[in-house]
Coordinates of C-alpha atoms in Angstrom, one line a residue:
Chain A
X1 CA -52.6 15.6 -35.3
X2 CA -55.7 14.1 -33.6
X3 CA -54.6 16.7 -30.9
X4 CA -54.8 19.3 -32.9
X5 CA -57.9 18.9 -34.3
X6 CA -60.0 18.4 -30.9
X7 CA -58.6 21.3 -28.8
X8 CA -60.4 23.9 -31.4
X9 CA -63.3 21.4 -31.6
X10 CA -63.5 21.8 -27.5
X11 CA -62.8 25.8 -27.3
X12 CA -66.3 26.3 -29.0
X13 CA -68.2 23.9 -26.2
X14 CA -70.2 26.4 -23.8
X15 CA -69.0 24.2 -20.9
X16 CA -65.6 26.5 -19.7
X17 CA -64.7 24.4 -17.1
X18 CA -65.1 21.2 -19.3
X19 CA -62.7 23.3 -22.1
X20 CA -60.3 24.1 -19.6
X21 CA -59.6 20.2 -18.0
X22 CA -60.0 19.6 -21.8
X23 CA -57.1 21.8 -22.6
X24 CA -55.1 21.1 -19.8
X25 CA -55.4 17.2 -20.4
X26 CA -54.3 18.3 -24.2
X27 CA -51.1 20.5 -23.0
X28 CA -50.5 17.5 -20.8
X29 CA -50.7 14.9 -23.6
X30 CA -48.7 17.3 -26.1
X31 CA -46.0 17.4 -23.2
X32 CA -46.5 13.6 -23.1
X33 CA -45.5 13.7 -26.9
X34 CA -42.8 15.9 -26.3
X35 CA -41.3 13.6 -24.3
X36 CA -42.0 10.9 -26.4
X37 CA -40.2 12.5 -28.8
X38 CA -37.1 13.4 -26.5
X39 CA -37.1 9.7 -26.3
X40 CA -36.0 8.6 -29.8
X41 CA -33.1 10.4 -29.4
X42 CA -31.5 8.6 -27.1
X43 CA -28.9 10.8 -24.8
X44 CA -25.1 9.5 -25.2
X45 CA -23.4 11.0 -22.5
X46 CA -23.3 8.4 -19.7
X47 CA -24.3 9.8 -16.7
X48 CA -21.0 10.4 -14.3
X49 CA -20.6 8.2 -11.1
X50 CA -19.1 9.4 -8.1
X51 CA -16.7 6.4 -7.2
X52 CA -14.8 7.4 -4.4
X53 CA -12.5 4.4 -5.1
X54 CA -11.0 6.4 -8.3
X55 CA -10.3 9.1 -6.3
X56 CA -6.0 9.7 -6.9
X57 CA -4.7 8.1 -3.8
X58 CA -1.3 8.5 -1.9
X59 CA -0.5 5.8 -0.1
X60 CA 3.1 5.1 -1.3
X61 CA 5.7 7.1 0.6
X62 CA 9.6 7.0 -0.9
X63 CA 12.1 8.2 2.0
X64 CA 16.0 9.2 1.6
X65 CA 18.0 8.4 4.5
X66 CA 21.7 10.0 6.0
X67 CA 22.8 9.7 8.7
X68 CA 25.8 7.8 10.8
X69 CA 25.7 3.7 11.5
X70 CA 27.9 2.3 14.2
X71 CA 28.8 -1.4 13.5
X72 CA 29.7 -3.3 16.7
X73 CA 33.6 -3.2 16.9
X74 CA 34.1 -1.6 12.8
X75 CA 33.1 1.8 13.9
X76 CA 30.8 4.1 13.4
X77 CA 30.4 5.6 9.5
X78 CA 28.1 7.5 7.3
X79 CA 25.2 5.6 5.9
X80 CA 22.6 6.2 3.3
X81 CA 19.6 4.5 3.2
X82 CA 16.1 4.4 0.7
X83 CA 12.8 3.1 2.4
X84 CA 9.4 2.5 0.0
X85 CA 6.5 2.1 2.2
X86 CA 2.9 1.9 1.5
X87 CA 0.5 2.8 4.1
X88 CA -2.4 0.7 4.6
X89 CA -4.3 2.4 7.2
X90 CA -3.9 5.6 9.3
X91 CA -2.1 3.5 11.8
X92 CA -0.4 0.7 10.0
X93 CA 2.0 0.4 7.7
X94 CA 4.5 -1.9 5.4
X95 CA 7.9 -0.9 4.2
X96 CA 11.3 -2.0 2.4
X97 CA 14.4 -0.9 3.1
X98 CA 18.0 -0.6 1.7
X99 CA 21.0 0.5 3.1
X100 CA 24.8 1.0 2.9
X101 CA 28.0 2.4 5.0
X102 CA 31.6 1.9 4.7
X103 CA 33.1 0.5 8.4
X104 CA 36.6 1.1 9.2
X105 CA 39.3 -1.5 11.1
X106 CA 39.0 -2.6 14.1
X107 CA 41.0 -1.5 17.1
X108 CA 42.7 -4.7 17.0
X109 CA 43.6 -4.6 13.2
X110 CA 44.9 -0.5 14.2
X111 CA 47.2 -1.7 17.1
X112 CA 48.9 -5.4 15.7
X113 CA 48.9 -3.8 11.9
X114 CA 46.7 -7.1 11.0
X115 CA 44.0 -7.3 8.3
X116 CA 40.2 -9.3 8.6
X117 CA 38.7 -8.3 6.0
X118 CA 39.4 -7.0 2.6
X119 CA 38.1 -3.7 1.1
X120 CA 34.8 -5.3 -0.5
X121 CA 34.5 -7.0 2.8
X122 CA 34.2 -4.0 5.0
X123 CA 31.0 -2.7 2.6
X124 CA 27.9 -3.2 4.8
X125 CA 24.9 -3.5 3.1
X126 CA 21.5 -4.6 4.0
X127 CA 17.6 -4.8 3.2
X128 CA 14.8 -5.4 5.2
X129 CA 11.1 -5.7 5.2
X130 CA 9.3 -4.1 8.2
X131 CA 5.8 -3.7 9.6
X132 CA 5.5 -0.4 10.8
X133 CA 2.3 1.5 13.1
X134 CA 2.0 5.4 13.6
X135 CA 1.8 6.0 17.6
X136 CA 0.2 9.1 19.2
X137 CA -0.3 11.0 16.0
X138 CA -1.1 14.8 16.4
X139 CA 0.6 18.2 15.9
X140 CA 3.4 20.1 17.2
X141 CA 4.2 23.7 17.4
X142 CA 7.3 25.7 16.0
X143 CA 6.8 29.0 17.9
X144 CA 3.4 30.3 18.6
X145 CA 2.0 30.4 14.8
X146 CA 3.2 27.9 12.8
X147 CA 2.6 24.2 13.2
X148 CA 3.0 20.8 11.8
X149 CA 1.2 17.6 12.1
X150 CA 3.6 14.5 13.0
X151 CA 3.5 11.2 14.7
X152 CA 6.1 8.9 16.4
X153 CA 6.0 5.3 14.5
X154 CA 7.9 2.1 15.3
X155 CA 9.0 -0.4 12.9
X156 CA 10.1 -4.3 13.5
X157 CA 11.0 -6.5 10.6
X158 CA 13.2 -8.6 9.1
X159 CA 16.3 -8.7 6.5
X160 CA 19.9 -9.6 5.8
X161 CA 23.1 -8.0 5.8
X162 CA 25.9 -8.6 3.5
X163 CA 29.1 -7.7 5.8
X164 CA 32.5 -9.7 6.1
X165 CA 31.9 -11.6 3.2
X166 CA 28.6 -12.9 4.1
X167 CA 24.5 -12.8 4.3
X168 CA 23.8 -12.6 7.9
X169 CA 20.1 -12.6 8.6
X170 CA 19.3 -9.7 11.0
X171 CA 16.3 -8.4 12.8
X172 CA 15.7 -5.2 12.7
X173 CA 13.3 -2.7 15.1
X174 CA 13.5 1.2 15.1
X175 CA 11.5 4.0 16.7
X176 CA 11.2 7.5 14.3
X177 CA 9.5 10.9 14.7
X178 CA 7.2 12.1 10.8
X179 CA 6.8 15.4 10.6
X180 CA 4.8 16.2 7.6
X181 CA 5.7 19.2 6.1
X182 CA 3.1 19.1 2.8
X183 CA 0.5 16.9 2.1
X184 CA 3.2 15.1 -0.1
X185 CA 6.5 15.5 1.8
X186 CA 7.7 14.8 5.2
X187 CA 10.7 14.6 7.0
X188 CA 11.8 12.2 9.7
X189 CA 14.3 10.8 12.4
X190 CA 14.8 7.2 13.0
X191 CA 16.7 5.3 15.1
X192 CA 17.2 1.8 13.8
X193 CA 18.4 -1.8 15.7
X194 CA 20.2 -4.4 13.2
X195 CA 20.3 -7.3 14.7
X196 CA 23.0 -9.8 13.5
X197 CA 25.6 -12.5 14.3
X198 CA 29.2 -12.1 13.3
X199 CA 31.6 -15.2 13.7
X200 CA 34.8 -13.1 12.5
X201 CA 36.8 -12.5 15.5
X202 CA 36.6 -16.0 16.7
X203 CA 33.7 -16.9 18.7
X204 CA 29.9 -16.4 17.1
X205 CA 28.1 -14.0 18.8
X206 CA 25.0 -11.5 18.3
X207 CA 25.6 -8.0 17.9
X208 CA 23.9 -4.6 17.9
X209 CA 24.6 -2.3 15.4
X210 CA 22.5 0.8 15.9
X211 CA 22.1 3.7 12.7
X212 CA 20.5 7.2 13.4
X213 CA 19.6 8.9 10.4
X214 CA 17.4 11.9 9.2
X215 CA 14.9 11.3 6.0
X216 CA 13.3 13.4 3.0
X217 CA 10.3 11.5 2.1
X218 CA 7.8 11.9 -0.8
X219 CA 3.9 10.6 -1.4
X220 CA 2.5 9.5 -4.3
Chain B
X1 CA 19.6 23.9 -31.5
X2 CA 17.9 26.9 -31.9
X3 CA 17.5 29.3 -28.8
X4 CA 13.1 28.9 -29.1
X5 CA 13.6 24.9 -29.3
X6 CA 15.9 24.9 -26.4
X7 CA 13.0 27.3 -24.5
X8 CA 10.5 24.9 -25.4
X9 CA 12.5 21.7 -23.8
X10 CA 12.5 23.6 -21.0
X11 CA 9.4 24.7 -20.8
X12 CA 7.8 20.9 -21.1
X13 CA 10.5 19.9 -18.8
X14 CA 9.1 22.3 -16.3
X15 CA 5.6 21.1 -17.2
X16 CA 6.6 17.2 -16.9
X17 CA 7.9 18.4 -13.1
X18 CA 5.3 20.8 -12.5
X19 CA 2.6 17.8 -13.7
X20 CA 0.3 17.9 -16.4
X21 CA -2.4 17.9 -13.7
X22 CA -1.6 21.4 -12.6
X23 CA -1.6 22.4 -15.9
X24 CA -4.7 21.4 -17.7
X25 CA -7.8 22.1 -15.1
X26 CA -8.7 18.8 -13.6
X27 CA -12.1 17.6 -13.1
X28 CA -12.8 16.4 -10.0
X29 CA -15.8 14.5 -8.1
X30 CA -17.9 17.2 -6.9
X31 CA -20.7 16.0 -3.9
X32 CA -22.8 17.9 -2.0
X33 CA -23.2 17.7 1.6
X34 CA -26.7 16.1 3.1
X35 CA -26.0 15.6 6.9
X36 CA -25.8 18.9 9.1
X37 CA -22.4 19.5 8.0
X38 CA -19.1 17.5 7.6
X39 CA -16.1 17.9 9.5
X40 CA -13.0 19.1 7.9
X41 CA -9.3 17.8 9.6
X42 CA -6.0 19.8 8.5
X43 CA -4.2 16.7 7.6
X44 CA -5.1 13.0 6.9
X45 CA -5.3 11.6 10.8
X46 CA -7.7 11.3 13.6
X47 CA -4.8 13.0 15.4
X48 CA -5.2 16.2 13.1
X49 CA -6.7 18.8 14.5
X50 CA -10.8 19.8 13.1
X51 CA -10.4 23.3 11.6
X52 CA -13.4 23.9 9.7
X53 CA -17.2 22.5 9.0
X54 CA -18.8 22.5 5.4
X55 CA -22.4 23.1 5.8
X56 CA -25.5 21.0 4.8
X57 CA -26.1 21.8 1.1
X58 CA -22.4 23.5 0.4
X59 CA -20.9 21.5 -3.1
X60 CA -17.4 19.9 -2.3
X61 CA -14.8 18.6 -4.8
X62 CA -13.0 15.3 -3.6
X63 CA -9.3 16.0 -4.7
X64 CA -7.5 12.6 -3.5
X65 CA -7.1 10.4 -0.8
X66 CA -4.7 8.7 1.6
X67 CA -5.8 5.3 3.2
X68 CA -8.9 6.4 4.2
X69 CA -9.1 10.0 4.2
X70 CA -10.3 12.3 1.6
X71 CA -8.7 15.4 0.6
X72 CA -11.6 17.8 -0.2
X73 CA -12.0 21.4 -1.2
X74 CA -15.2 24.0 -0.9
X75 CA -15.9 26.5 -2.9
X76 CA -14.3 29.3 -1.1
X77 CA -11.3 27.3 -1.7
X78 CA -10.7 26.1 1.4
X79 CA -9.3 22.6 1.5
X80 CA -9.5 19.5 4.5
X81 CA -9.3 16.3 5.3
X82 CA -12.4 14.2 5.6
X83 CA -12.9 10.1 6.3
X84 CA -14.3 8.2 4.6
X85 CA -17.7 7.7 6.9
X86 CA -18.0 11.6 6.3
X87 CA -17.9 11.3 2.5
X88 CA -21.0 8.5 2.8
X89 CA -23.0 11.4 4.1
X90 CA -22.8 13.1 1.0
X91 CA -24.4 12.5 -2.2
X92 CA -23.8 13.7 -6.0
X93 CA -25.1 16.8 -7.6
X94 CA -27.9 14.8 -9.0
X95 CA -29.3 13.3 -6.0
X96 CA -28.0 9.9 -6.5
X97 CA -25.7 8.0 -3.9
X98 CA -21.6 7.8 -4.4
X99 CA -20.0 4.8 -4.6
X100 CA -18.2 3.9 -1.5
X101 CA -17.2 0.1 -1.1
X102 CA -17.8 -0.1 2.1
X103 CA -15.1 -1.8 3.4
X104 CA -12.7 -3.2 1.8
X105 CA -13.7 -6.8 2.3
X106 CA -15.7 -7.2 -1.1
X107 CA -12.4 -6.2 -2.5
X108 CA -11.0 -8.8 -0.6
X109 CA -13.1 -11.4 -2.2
X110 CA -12.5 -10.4 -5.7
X111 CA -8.9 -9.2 -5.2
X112 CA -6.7 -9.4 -8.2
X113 CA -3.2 -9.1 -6.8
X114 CA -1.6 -9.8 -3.8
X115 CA 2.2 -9.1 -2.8
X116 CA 3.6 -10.2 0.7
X117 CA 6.6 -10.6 2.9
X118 CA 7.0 -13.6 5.2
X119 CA 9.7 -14.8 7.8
X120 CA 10.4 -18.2 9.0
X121 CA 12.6 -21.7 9.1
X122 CA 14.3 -23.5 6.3
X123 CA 15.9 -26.5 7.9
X124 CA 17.0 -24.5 10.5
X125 CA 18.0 -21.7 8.5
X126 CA 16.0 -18.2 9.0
X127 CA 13.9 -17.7 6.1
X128 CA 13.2 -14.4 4.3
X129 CA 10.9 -14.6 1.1
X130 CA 9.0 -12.2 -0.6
X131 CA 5.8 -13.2 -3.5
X132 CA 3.8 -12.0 -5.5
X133 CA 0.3 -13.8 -6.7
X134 CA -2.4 -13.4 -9.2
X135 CA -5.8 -14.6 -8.6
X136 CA -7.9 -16.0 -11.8
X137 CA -10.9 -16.8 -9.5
X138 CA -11.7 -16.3 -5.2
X139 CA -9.9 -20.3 -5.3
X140 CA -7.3 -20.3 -7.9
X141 CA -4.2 -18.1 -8.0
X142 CA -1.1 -18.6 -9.0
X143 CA 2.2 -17.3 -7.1
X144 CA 5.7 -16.5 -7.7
X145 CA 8.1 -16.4 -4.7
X146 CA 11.7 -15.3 -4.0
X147 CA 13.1 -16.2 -0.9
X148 CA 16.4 -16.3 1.0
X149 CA 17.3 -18.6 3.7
X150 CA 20.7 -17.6 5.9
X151 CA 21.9 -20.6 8.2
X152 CA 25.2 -21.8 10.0
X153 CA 26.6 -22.8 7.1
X154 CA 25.3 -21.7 3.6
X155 CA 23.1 -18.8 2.5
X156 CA 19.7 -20.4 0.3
X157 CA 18.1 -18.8 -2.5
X158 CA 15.2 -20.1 -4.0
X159 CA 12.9 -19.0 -6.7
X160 CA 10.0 -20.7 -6.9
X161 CA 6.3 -20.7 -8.4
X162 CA 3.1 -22.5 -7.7
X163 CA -0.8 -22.5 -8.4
X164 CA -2.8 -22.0 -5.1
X165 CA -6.4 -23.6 -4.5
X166 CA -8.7 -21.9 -1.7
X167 CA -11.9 -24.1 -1.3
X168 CA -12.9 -22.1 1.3
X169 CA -12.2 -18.1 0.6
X170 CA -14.3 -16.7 3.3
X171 CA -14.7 -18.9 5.8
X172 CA -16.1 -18.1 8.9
X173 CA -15.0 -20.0 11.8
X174 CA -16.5 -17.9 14.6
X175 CA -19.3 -16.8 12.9
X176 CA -21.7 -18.1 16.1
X177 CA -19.4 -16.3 19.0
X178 CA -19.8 -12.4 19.4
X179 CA -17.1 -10.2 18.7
X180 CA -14.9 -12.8 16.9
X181 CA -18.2 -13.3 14.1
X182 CA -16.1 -11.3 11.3
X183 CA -13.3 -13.3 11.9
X184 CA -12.2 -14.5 8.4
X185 CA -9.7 -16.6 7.5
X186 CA -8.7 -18.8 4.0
X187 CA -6.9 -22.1 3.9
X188 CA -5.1 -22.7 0.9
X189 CA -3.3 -25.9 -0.7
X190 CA -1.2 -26.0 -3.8
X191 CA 2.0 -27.0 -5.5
X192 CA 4.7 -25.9 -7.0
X193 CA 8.2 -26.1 -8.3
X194 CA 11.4 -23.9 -8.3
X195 CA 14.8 -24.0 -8.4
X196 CA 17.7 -23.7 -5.1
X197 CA 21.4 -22.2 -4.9
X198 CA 23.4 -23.3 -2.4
X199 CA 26.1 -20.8 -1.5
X200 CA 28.4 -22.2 1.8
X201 CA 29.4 -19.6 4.0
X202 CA 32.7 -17.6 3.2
X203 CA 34.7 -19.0 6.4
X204 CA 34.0 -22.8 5.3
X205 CA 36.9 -24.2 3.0
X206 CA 36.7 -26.1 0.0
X207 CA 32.2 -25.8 -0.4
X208 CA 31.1 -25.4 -3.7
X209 CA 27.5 -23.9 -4.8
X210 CA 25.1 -25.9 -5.9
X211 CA 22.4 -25.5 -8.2
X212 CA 19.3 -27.9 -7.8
X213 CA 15.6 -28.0 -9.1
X214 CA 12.8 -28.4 -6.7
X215 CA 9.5 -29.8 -6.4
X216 CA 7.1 -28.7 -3.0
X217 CA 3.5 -29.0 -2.1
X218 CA 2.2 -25.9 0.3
X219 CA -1.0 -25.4 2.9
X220 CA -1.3 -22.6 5.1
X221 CA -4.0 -19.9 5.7
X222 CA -4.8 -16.3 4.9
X223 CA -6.4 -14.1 8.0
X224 CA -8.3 -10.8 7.0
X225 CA -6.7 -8.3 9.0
X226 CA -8.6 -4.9 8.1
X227 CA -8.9 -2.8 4.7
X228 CA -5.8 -4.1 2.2
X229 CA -4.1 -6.1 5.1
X230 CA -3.9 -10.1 5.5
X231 CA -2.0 -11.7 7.8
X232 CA -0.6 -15.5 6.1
X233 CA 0.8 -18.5 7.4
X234 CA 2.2 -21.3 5.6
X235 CA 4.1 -24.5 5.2
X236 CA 5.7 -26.3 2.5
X237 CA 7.5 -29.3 2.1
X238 CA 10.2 -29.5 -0.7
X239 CA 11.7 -32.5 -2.4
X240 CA 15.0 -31.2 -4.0
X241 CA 16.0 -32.8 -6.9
X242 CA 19.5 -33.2 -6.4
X243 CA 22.1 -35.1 -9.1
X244 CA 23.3 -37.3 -6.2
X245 CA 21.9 -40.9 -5.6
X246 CA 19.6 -39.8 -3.2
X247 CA 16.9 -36.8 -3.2
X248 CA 16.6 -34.3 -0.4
X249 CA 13.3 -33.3 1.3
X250 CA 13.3 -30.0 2.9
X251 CA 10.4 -28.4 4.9
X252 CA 9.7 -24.5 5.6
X253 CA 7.4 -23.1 7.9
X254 CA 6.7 -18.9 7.4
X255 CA 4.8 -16.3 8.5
X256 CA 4.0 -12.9 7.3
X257 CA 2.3 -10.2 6.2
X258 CA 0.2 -9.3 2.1
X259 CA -1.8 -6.4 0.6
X260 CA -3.8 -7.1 -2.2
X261 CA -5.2 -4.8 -4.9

C-alpha cells in the first residue's frame, strides 16, 4: 500500500530521470511482492529426479534348451534343459542350470540280456551353477541386408547329477554362440562338458558326457 | 458366460501378455544432451556397431537398461544403445545433474542383499552350496546357506544359518601400491548353526541316513570384483552334534562367486 501511494507522489516530481529509477525501483519491489506472495503458497509437486538407477533394467535372461545328450556308455538321448542367468556386466555373467534325458542300456546289458539299472535309475538329471563371460562380441550378417548382433560365451561351473541311483558331483564347462534376435529374445547353441565319476560297471572312473542343444531365451 | 464377458477376458488376457506398459503411455526420464553429441550403439555391447549421434541440445527419453547400457530414444523416434559414461554427459530438462551412482561401489557399501554360489571340500567330499544373506548394517548380516556335499561314500546336505560380523567392510590393503590401490576386500567372522543328512551312497549295503544338528564358527573374506560382482572365500569348522557318545567336528573350506542388490 505504501507502494502505491509513493509512485503517484514521484510522477509529479520535475526530475524525469529521478521518476523513472523511482518507478522502476517500484515495478521491481511490486515484483518483489509478487514473489513474496508466490511464496506462501508453497508448490507441492516435488520436483522429478532423473535417477538413472530406476531406469527398468534387463539383466535376467531365462533360456529353454533341446537338444541331444550322449552319456558315456548309456547312449545318446534327447535332453531338455532351463538356464536362469543374470548378467552382471557386458562381459560377465552368472547362471543356474537344470537338466534332464532319458539314457538307454548299455551295449553290454543289449548283448548278455542283463539289467544295471532300473527304469528311475536310467533318468539323468542335473543342476549346475556356472560363471559365464561373452567373448568377441559383435555382429553377423544373414545375406547382404539384414543382420544380428551375437557373441560367442563360455561357461565353467559346478553341479551334481543324479544318474544310477546316485548324486555324482560333476564339473561342467561349455562354449555357445547368442544371437540376439530382439532386445528381449535371443537364441543360442551350446555345447556343454559334464564332468562325472560313475562306479557302476566295476571300476570308478571319470567320464565325459557331452550335450549339444539349441536355446530360446527371454530378458527381463 | 455371456459372449461380451468371454471378449473382455480375452481382451485383458491379451493386455496382461501384451503388458500394461504398452498400453497406458509410459513416462520416461527425458535428458537432454550437453556434450557435442552422444553416440548411439544398435544393441547393448561395445561390440555393437555406432549407427547414429544425438546432437548437443536434442531431448532423449531413457527407456531401460541392461548392465550398463541405456536404451534411449530421440525424438524422431529413433532408438540406441548408450553407456552409462554417455548418459553422465547429459543433464535434465531443468538444468540440474542426473543421478548416476557412479560406480557401483557405494552400493557395495550399503548393499542390502547378497546371493552367492560357492564350491569346495567337506571332509573330502566336493562341496556345492548356495546362500543367501541380508545385511542390517556394512558389519552385521545374517545368512542362510544350502549346501550339498557328494563324497566316496554318502551324499551331504546341510542347511544351515548364521549372523556375519565385518569389522572391516572396505578395507584397503593396497591402498599405498599403484594399480592394486582400489583393491578391496572384507574379512568376515561369524557363527552359526544348521542341521546335516547323511545319505550313503546307493552301492553301499546296509547304511542308514542320518539326521544330526550342527554347530560351526566361519571366517573368510569378500573381494570387490567390479559393479554387482564379489568374489568370497571362506572356511568353517562344524561340530556335529551327533546322538553317539562322541561328537564329530567337520571342517569346509569354499570358494565362489555373490551379487548383491
Amino acid at each position: 500500500m505504501l507502494l502505491l501511494v509513493f509512485v503517484p507522489k514521484m510522477a509529479f516530481s520535475n526530475d524525469e530521470k529521478l521518476a523513472k529509477e523511482q518507478t522502476f525501483e517500484t515495478q521491481e519491489s511490486s515484483e518483489q511482492k509478487d514473489h513474496d506472495a508466490s511464496k506462501l503458497v508453497e508448490p507441492t509437486i516435488k520436483r522429478r529426479q532423473v535417477d538413472i538407477a530406476k531406469v527398468d533394467a534387463e539383466d535376467f535372461e531365462i533360456e529353454l534348451f533341446y537338444g541331444a545328450m550322449n552319456v558315456v556308455d548309456f547312449g545318446t538321448n534327447p535332453i531338455e534343459s532351463l538356464v536362469l542367468s543374470y548378467h552382471v556386466t557386458e562381459d560377465l555373467f552368472v547362471s543356474a542350470s537344470y537338466g534332464q534325458t532319458k539314457t538307454e542300456q548299455t551295449s553290454f546289458e543289449v548283448i548278455s540280456g542283463a539289467r544295471l539299472l532300473t527304469d528311475a535309475e536310467r533318468n539323468l538329471r542335473y543342476y549346475d551353477l556356472n560363471a559365464g563371460v561373452n567373448l568377441l562380441p559383435g555382429e553377423g550378417f544373414i545375406g547382404k541386408n539384414i543382420a544380428f548382433n551375437s557373441a560367442f560365451y563360455a561357461v565353467l561351473g559346478v553341479g551334481s547329477t543324479k544318474f544310477a541311483g546316485d548324486q555324482r558331483f560333476t564339473y561342467s564347462g561349455g562354449l555357445g554362440y547368442r544371437v540376439i534376435l530382439k532386445d528381449w529374445s535371443a537364441v543360442s547353441v551350446e555345447v556343454k562338458d559334464h564332468v562325472f565319476n560313475i562306479d557302476i560297471l566295476g571300476k570308478n572312473k571319470t567320464t565325459h558326457n557331452l550335450s549339444y542343444q539349441l536355446g530360446l531365451s527371454f530378458f527381463f | 458366460m455371456t459372449l461380451k464377458t468371454i471378449r473382455n477376458l480375452w481382451f485383458t488376457l491379451f493386455c496382461l501378455l501384451i503388458g500394461s506398459s504398452q498400453l497406458v503411455a509410459e513416462e520416461f526420464a527425458r535428458v537432454k544432451v550437453m556434450d557435442a553429441f552422444i553416440e548411439m550403439h544398435t544393441g547393448p555391447g561395445r561390440g555393437f556397431p555406432i549407427f547414429f549421434v544425438a546432437e548437443q541440445g536434442e531431448e532423449i527419453e531413457i527407456l531401460k537398461s541392461k548392465t550398463s547400457w541405456y536404451k534411449v530414444r530421440l525424438k524422431s523416434h529413433k532408438m540406441g544403445w548408450v553407456p552409462r559414461e554417455q548418459l553422465a554427459k547429459t543433464l535434465q530438462l531443468d538444468g540440474q545433474k542426473i543421478v548416476i551412482k557412479d560406480a557401483d561401489f557405494n552400493e557395495y557399501l550399503n548393499k542390502k542383499w547378497e546371493f552367492g554360489a560357492l564350491t569346495g571340500e567337506f571332509e573330502g567330499a566336493s562341496l556345492i552350496s548356495i546362500y543367501a544373506g541380508y545385511h542390517f548394517t556394512e558389519n552385521l548380516s545374517t545368512e542362510v546357506t544350502i549346501s550339498q556335499a557328494l563324497g566316496n561314500f554318502s551324499e551331504i546336505r546341510m542347511a544351515t544359518t548364521n549372523i556375519v560380523n565385518e569389522p572391516f567392510p572396505d578395507l584397503k590393503p593396497f591402498s599405498w601400491l599403484p594399480y592394486v590401490d582400489k583393491f578391496t576386500l572384507s574379512p568376515f567372522f561369524g557363527i552359526g548353526t544348521g542341521v546335516i543328512q547323511t545319505l550313503p551312497r546307493a552301492t553301499l549295503v546296509n547304511a542308514q541316513d542320518r539326521n544330526d544338528n550342527l554347530l560351526f564358527v566361519t571366517t573368510g573374506a569378500k573381494f570387490y570384483l567390479t559393479r554387482r560382482f564379489l568374489l568370497r572365500m571362506e572356511y568353517r569348522h562344524f561340530v556335529v552334534l551327533t546322538d553317539r557318545n562322541q561328537n564329530e567336528d567337520a571342517d569346509e573350506w569354499k570358494l565362489g562367486f555373490s551379487i548383491f542388490f
